[in-house]
Amino acid sequence: MTIKTLLPTSSFAGLTGNPWSAKADKIQSATGLLLGCFLLAHLHFESSILLGKDAFYQVVQILEGGMFSESGHGFPLVTKIFSVFILLVVILHAAVALRRFPAQLGQWRALRRHMNGINHKDSHAWFWQLVTGFILFFLAPVHIFTMITNPEIGPHLSAERVYLDNAWLLYALLLPAVVIHAMIGLYRVAIKWGFTANRTGLRKVIKFMIIYLITIGVLSLVSYLFIGAELTTPVQPYVPN
């Protein structure tokens, strides 16, 4: 006698699982890992403004392929193309992640009862990833679309966007949400796929990274505000002496 004879067909199908669900898990983990690594690089590249305008200018030229131009000036088209790629990855990541999003009021109530009744750190982490993911669903595309439509970046041009165009309002909300979401996501990927079994140690690392990344992000944002306050219109791109 097999399990198929003990259970009805519908039960057996639910027990064995849906093959698409396993594929979606892999896609979600892969895209999440890619976006998390991108965020780590992005915030560190952005924080080069803390070393001065010249440092940030040189970083931008390197990332935009300035070494391949006769003038040494990078190609903003590189930023545009890469932004389109990141947007596509974000859309794919969100599409497969939405299947786990509580869509009904009863599901939210059940989640709340679970959170109150069971003091499980990973469940609380998943909840905050859920909340930040909902926030990013609205904020992240705005930032990426801005980089697609206006890919010019640099000490003055970025400061113009932050200060004169009031983009700091968006970034002030986007920064903590994306850092928390990404770091918890990397934690869950590491645990889910067996990269480590030391949950306690990894949680400490993730908490440190959240504080560290938000700190350098806030300091970078403040630097752009100071630079933007000194700009005069029309804003001219920064050129090193």
PDB file of C-alpha atoms in Angstrom, residues 111-128 184 187-188 191 199-200 203 207:
ATOM      1  CA  LEU A 111      -0.069  36.572  11.162  1.00  0.00           C
ATOM      2  CA  ARG A 112      -0.595  38.993  14.039  1.00  0.00           C
ATOM      3  CA  ARG A 113      -1.775  36.200  16.353  1.00  0.00           C
ATOM      4  CA  HIS A 114       1.233  34.150  15.379  1.00  0.00           C
ATOM      5  CA  MET A 115       3.590  37.078  16.062  1.00  0.00           C
ATOM      6  CA  ASN A 116       2.032  37.726  19.469  1.00  0.00           C
ATOM      7  CA  GLY A 117       1.891  34.083  20.496  1.00  0.00           C
ATOM      8  CA  ILE A 118       5.283  32.861  19.348  1.00  0.00           C
ATOM      9  CA  ASN A 119       8.441  34.821  20.139  1.00  0.00           C
ATOM     10  CA  HIS A 120      10.379  33.564  17.139  1.00  0.00           C
ATOM     11  CA  LYS A 121      13.096  35.919  15.894  1.00  0.00           C
ATOM     12  CA  ASP A 122      12.999  34.682  12.293  1.00  0.00           C
ATOM     13  CA  SER A 123       9.220  35.191  12.163  1.00  0.00           C
ATOM     14  CA  HIS A 124       9.651  38.772  13.373  1.00  0.00           C
ATOM     15  CA  ALA A 125      12.417  39.303  10.795  1.00  0.00           C
ATOM     16  CA  TRP A 126      10.127  37.981   8.045  1.00  0.00           C
ATOM     17  CA  PHE A 127       7.389  40.362   9.182  1.00  0.00           C
ATOM     18  CA  TRP A 128       9.695  43.373   8.890  1.00  0.00           C
ATOM     19  CA  ILE A 184      17.059  40.456   6.279  1.00  0.00           C
ATOM     20  CA  TYR A 187      20.075  36.521   6.126  1.00  0.00           C
ATOM     21  CA  ARG A 188      17.129  34.393   5.043  1.00  0.00           C
ATOM     22  CA  ILE A 191      19.837  30.193   6.214  1.00  0.00           C
ATOM     23  CA  ARG A 199      21.607  31.920  13.116  1.00  0.00           C
ATOM     24  CA  THR A 200      22.621  33.824  16.266  1.00  0.00           C
ATOM     25  CA  ARG A 203      21.761  37.897  13.129  1.00  0.00           C
ATOM     26  CA  LYS A 207      22.118  43.998  12.776  1.00  0.00           C
TER      27      LYS A 207
END
